[in-house]
Coordinates of C-alpha atoms in Angstrom, one line a residue:
M56 CA -0.4 1.7 -11.7
E57 CA 0.4 3.1 -15.1
L58 CA 3.4 1.7 -16.9
I59 CA 5.4 4.6 -18.4
S60 CA 8.3 2.7 -20.0
E61 CA 10.2 -0.6 -19.9
N62 CA 13.6 -1.7 -21.1
R63 CA 15.4 -5.0 -21.2
V64 CA 18.8 -4.8 -19.6
F65 CA 21.2 -7.5 -18.4
G66 CA 18.6 -10.2 -18.7
G67 CA 16.1 -8.3 -16.5
W68 CA 13.7 -5.4 -16.9
H69 CA 13.9 -1.8 -16.0
K70 CA 10.4 -0.3 -15.7
R71 CA 8.9 3.0 -14.7
Y72 CA 5.5 3.4 -13.2
K73 CA 3.1 6.2 -12.2
H74 CA 0.5 5.8 -9.5
A75 CA -1.8 7.8 -7.2
S76 CA -0.2 8.2 -3.8
Q77 CA -2.5 8.2 -0.9
V78 CA 0.0 9.7 1.5
N79 CA 1.4 12.4 -0.8
N80 CA -2.0 13.2 -2.3
C81 CA -0.6 13.4 -5.9
D82 CA 0.7 11.1 -8.6
M83 CA 4.1 9.6 -7.9
T84 CA 6.7 8.0 -10.2
F85 CA 9.1 5.2 -9.4
A86 CA 11.5 2.9 -11.3
V87 CA 12.1 -0.7 -10.6
Y88 CA 14.7 -3.1 -11.9
L89 CA 13.7 -6.7 -11.8
P90 CA 16.5 -9.2 -12.4
E91 CA 16.2 -12.2 -14.6
Q92 CA 15.8 -14.5 -11.5
I93 CA 12.2 -13.6 -11.3
E94 CA 11.6 -15.4 -14.7
H95 CA 12.4 -18.6 -12.9
G96 CA 9.7 -18.2 -10.3
K97 CA 11.9 -16.8 -7.6
K98 CA 10.9 -14.0 -5.4
V99 CA 13.8 -11.6 -4.9
P100 CA 14.8 -9.2 -2.1
V101 CA 14.7 -5.4 -2.7
L102 CA 17.2 -2.6 -2.3
Y103 CA 15.5 0.8 -2.1
W104 CA 17.6 3.6 -3.5
L105 CA 17.0 7.2 -2.3
S106 CA 18.4 9.9 -4.6
G107 CA 19.7 13.4 -3.7
L108 CA 18.8 17.0 -4.3
T109 CA 17.4 17.9 -7.8
C110 CA 17.2 14.2 -8.8
N111 CA 14.3 11.9 -9.6
D112 CA 13.9 8.2 -10.2
E113 CA 15.9 8.3 -13.4
N114 CA 19.3 9.6 -12.2
F115 CA 20.4 6.5 -10.4
M116 CA 19.0 4.0 -12.9
Q117 CA 20.7 5.7 -15.8
K118 CA 24.0 6.7 -14.3
A119 CA 25.0 4.3 -11.6
G120 CA 25.6 1.2 -13.8
V121 CA 23.9 -1.0 -11.2
F122 CA 22.0 -3.6 -13.3
K123 CA 24.7 -6.2 -13.8
Y124 CA 25.5 -6.3 -10.1
A125 CA 21.9 -6.5 -9.2
T126 CA 21.4 -9.4 -11.6
D127 CA 24.6 -11.1 -10.3
H128 CA 23.1 -11.1 -6.8
G129 CA 19.4 -11.5 -7.6
I130 CA 18.3 -8.3 -6.1
A131 CA 15.5 -5.9 -7.3
I132 CA 16.2 -2.2 -7.2
V133 CA 13.5 0.3 -6.5
A134 CA 14.2 4.0 -7.0
P135 CA 11.4 6.4 -6.0
D136 CA 11.3 10.1 -6.8
T137 CA 12.8 12.5 -4.3
S138 CA 9.6 14.5 -3.6
P139 CA 6.0 14.9 -4.7
R140 CA 5.5 16.8 -7.9
G141 CA 2.6 18.1 -10.1
E142 CA 0.1 20.9 -10.4
G143 CA -0.9 22.2 -6.9
V144 CA 2.2 20.7 -5.1
A145 CA 3.9 23.5 -3.1
D146 CA 7.4 24.5 -4.1
D147 CA 10.1 26.9 -2.8
P148 CA 8.7 30.4 -3.6
D149 CA 12.0 31.3 -5.2
G150 CA 12.5 28.1 -7.1
A151 CA 15.6 27.1 -5.1
Y152 CA 17.1 23.7 -5.7
D153 CA 17.5 22.7 -2.1
F154 CA 13.9 23.0 -1.0
G155 CA 10.5 22.0 -2.4
L156 CA 10.3 20.0 -5.7
G157 CA 13.2 17.6 -5.9
A158 CA 14.1 18.2 -2.3
G159 CA 11.6 16.3 -0.1
F160 CA 14.3 15.3 2.4
Y161 CA 12.3 12.1 3.2
V162 CA 10.4 13.6 6.1
N163 CA 6.7 13.9 6.9
A164 CA 6.1 17.7 6.7
T165 CA 3.9 19.3 9.4
E166 CA 4.0 22.9 8.1
A167 CA 1.6 24.5 5.7
P168 CA 1.5 24.4 2.7
F169 CA 3.8 21.4 2.6
A170 CA 2.0 19.0 5.0
R171 CA -0.6 18.0 2.4
H172 CA 1.9 16.6 -0.1
Y173 CA 5.4 16.2 1.5
N174 CA 5.0 12.9 3.3
M175 CA 8.0 11.1 1.9
Y176 CA 8.9 9.3 5.1
D177 CA 5.5 7.4 5.1
Y178 CA 5.8 7.0 1.3
I179 CA 9.1 5.2 1.6
T180 CA 8.5 3.2 4.7
K181 CA 4.9 2.2 4.2
E182 CA 3.1 3.0 0.9
L183 CA 5.8 2.1 -1.6
P184 CA 6.9 -1.2 -0.1
S185 CA 3.3 -2.3 0.1
L186 CA 2.8 -1.5 -3.5
I187 CA 6.0 -3.3 -4.6
E188 CA 5.3 -6.4 -2.6
E189 CA 1.7 -6.6 -3.9
H190 CA 2.5 -6.1 -7.6
F191 CA 6.0 -7.6 -8.1
P192 CA 7.7 -10.9 -7.4
T193 CA 9.6 -9.6 -4.5
S194 CA 10.1 -11.0 -1.0
S195 CA 9.6 -8.9 2.2
K196 CA 13.4 -8.7 2.7
K197 CA 14.7 -5.2 1.9
S198 CA 17.6 -2.9 2.5
I199 CA 18.0 0.8 1.9
S200 CA 20.7 3.0 0.4
G201 CA 21.1 6.5 -1.0
H202 CA 23.2 9.5 -2.0
S203 CA 23.5 12.9 -0.3
M204 CA 20.0 13.9 0.7
G205 CA 19.1 10.3 -0.1
G206 CA 21.9 9.1 2.1
H207 CA 20.3 11.1 4.9
G208 CA 17.0 9.4 4.2
A209 CA 18.6 5.9 4.1
L210 CA 20.3 6.4 7.4
T211 CA 17.4 7.9 9.3
I212 CA 14.8 5.5 7.9
G213 CA 17.0 2.5 8.5
L214 CA 17.9 3.5 12.0
R215 CA 14.3 4.2 12.9
N216 CA 13.0 1.0 11.3
S217 CA 15.7 -1.5 12.1
L218 CA 13.3 -4.5 12.1
A219 CA 12.1 -3.7 8.6
Y220 CA 15.5 -3.6 6.8
E221 CA 18.5 -5.9 6.6
S222 CA 21.2 -3.3 6.0
I223 CA 21.9 0.4 5.3
S224 CA 24.4 2.1 3.0
A225 CA 25.1 5.6 1.8
F226 CA 27.2 7.6 -0.6
A227 CA 28.2 11.1 0.7
P228 CA 25.2 11.4 3.1
I229 CA 24.0 14.5 4.9
V230 CA 24.5 12.9 8.4
N231 CA 23.8 15.9 10.7
P232 CA 21.1 18.1 9.0
I233 CA 20.4 20.1 12.2
D234 CA 23.9 21.4 11.8
C235 CA 24.2 22.3 8.1
P236 CA 22.6 24.9 5.8
W237 CA 20.8 22.4 3.6
G238 CA 19.3 20.6 6.6
Q239 CA 18.4 23.6 8.6
K240 CA 16.5 25.1 5.6
A241 CA 14.6 21.9 4.9
L242 CA 13.8 21.0 8.4
S243 CA 12.6 24.4 9.4
G244 CA 10.5 24.7 6.2
Y245 CA 8.9 21.3 6.5
L246 CA 8.7 20.9 10.3
G247 CA 8.7 24.4 11.7
T248 CA 10.9 26.1 14.3
N249 CA 10.4 23.5 17.1
K250 CA 13.9 21.9 16.8
S251 CA 13.0 18.9 18.9
A252 CA 10.9 17.7 16.0
W253 CA 14.0 17.8 13.8
L254 CA 15.9 15.2 15.8
E255 CA 14.1 12.2 14.5
Y256 CA 15.3 13.1 11.0
D257 CA 19.0 13.5 12.0
A258 CA 21.1 10.4 11.6
T259 CA 23.8 11.7 14.1
E260 CA 21.2 12.4 16.7
L261 CA 19.6 9.0 16.1
M262 CA 23.0 7.3 16.3
K263 CA 23.3 8.7 19.9
A264 CA 20.4 6.5 21.0
T265 CA 21.5 3.9 23.5
A266 CA 19.3 1.1 22.3
Y267 CA 18.0 -0.3 19.0
A268 CA 15.7 -3.2 18.1
R269 CA 18.8 -4.4 16.3
K270 CA 22.0 -2.9 15.0
L271 CA 21.9 -3.1 11.2
P272 CA 25.2 -3.3 9.2
I273 CA 26.0 0.2 7.9
K274 CA 28.4 1.1 5.0
I275 CA 29.3 4.7 4.1
D276 CA 31.6 5.8 1.3
Q277 CA 32.7 9.4 1.0
G278 CA 34.9 11.2 -1.6
N279 CA 37.5 13.4 0.1
A280 CA 37.3 15.9 -2.9
D281 CA 33.6 16.3 -2.4
Q282 CA 32.8 20.0 -2.6
F283 CA 30.1 19.7 0.1
L284 CA 32.1 17.7 2.5
E285 CA 33.0 20.3 5.1
A286 CA 29.9 22.6 5.1
Q287 CA 27.1 20.1 4.4
L288 CA 28.0 16.5 4.9
K289 CA 30.2 16.3 8.1
P290 CA 30.6 12.5 8.3
A291 CA 32.9 12.9 11.3
H292 CA 29.9 13.9 13.4
F293 CA 28.1 10.6 12.7
L294 CA 31.2 8.5 13.1
E295 CA 32.0 10.1 16.5
A296 CA 28.4 9.4 17.7
A297 CA 28.7 5.8 16.5
K298 CA 32.0 5.3 18.3
K299 CA 30.6 6.6 21.5
N300 CA 27.6 4.3 21.2
G301 CA 29.7 1.2 20.3
Y302 CA 28.1 0.9 16.9
D303 CA 30.4 -0.4 14.2
V304 CA 30.1 1.5 10.9
E305 CA 32.1 0.6 7.8
F306 CA 33.4 3.9 6.5
E307 CA 35.7 4.5 3.6
S308 CA 37.2 7.8 2.4
H309 CA 38.3 7.9 -1.3
E310 CA 41.1 10.1 -2.5
G311 CA 40.1 12.5 -5.3
Y312 CA 36.4 11.6 -5.6
D313 CA 33.7 14.2 -5.7
H314 CA 29.9 14.3 -5.1
S315 CA 28.9 13.1 -8.5
Y316 CA 27.6 9.9 -10.1
F317 CA 31.2 9.3 -11.3
F318 CA 31.8 8.5 -7.6
I319 CA 28.7 6.4 -7.2
S320 CA 29.3 4.3 -10.3
S321 CA 32.9 3.6 -9.1
F322 CA 31.8 1.9 -5.9
I323 CA 28.2 0.8 -6.4
E324 CA 29.4 -2.8 -7.0
Q325 CA 30.7 -3.0 -3.5
H326 CA 27.5 -1.6 -2.1
I327 CA 25.4 -4.2 -3.9
A328 CA 27.7 -7.0 -2.6
F329 CA 27.4 -5.6 0.9
H330 CA 23.6 -5.6 0.8
A331 CA 23.5 -9.0 -0.9
M332 CA 25.3 -10.6 2.0
C333 CA 22.6 -9.4 4.3
L334 CA 19.6 -9.9 2.0
N335 CA 20.5 -13.4 1.0
E336 CA 21.2 -14.7 4.5
K337 CA 18.9 -17.6 5.4

């Protein structure tokens, strides 16, 4: 790994790294926040944060104001990029923001030319955790969270890998991508026209499953002034599926909040505390 930068913050360290990804066949960048507890020989659990469309590893780390809360609870934060990047990595031919670079949707693509590089599901669930646990003083306990497209990723990855994580949370997630324009464009482009392949990347469809290895705690926050709420996010679909399946989901709607990092920074403290209860259980 190549260290790109490091900054002291709230007694811990924020660091950015570049490494060669085997699953994405390109260089990938990620950021990690290591709280001060590691300096006392303690291995800390990890919260993986998945960002939304157009973002990279820097957006959350610079805008969410998470470091104090992570230090308070002794949790490391890992923020990967949202997609592969670099020379030779396929992009939307028209340069659209909702597909291609910055819009990996946390799937394993099967369609050319994206299948070679766009394997973000395997990157998040396998390659990156192995790298983190090998090179940093972290434990194997981890939780997952995200925003918008990243909320979609957090929910689908957490539901499909419930033995690997302790908890799931999301801000304004895309919960039913098979039924919204962003999701339909991404899933058809990355996975093709066979819609049965889309279902494993749709949180609402996954929530309809009748059995899980275990039911993880789930927390979702949504602003009711979110400009994407009705057309793209549709949280009611997910909540209805959860209710029918007897799956308790902690959901809060917040008056006047939109889709921005102003919203995330307002409630990130509660999300860190939520995950801390699960990660720090004996």
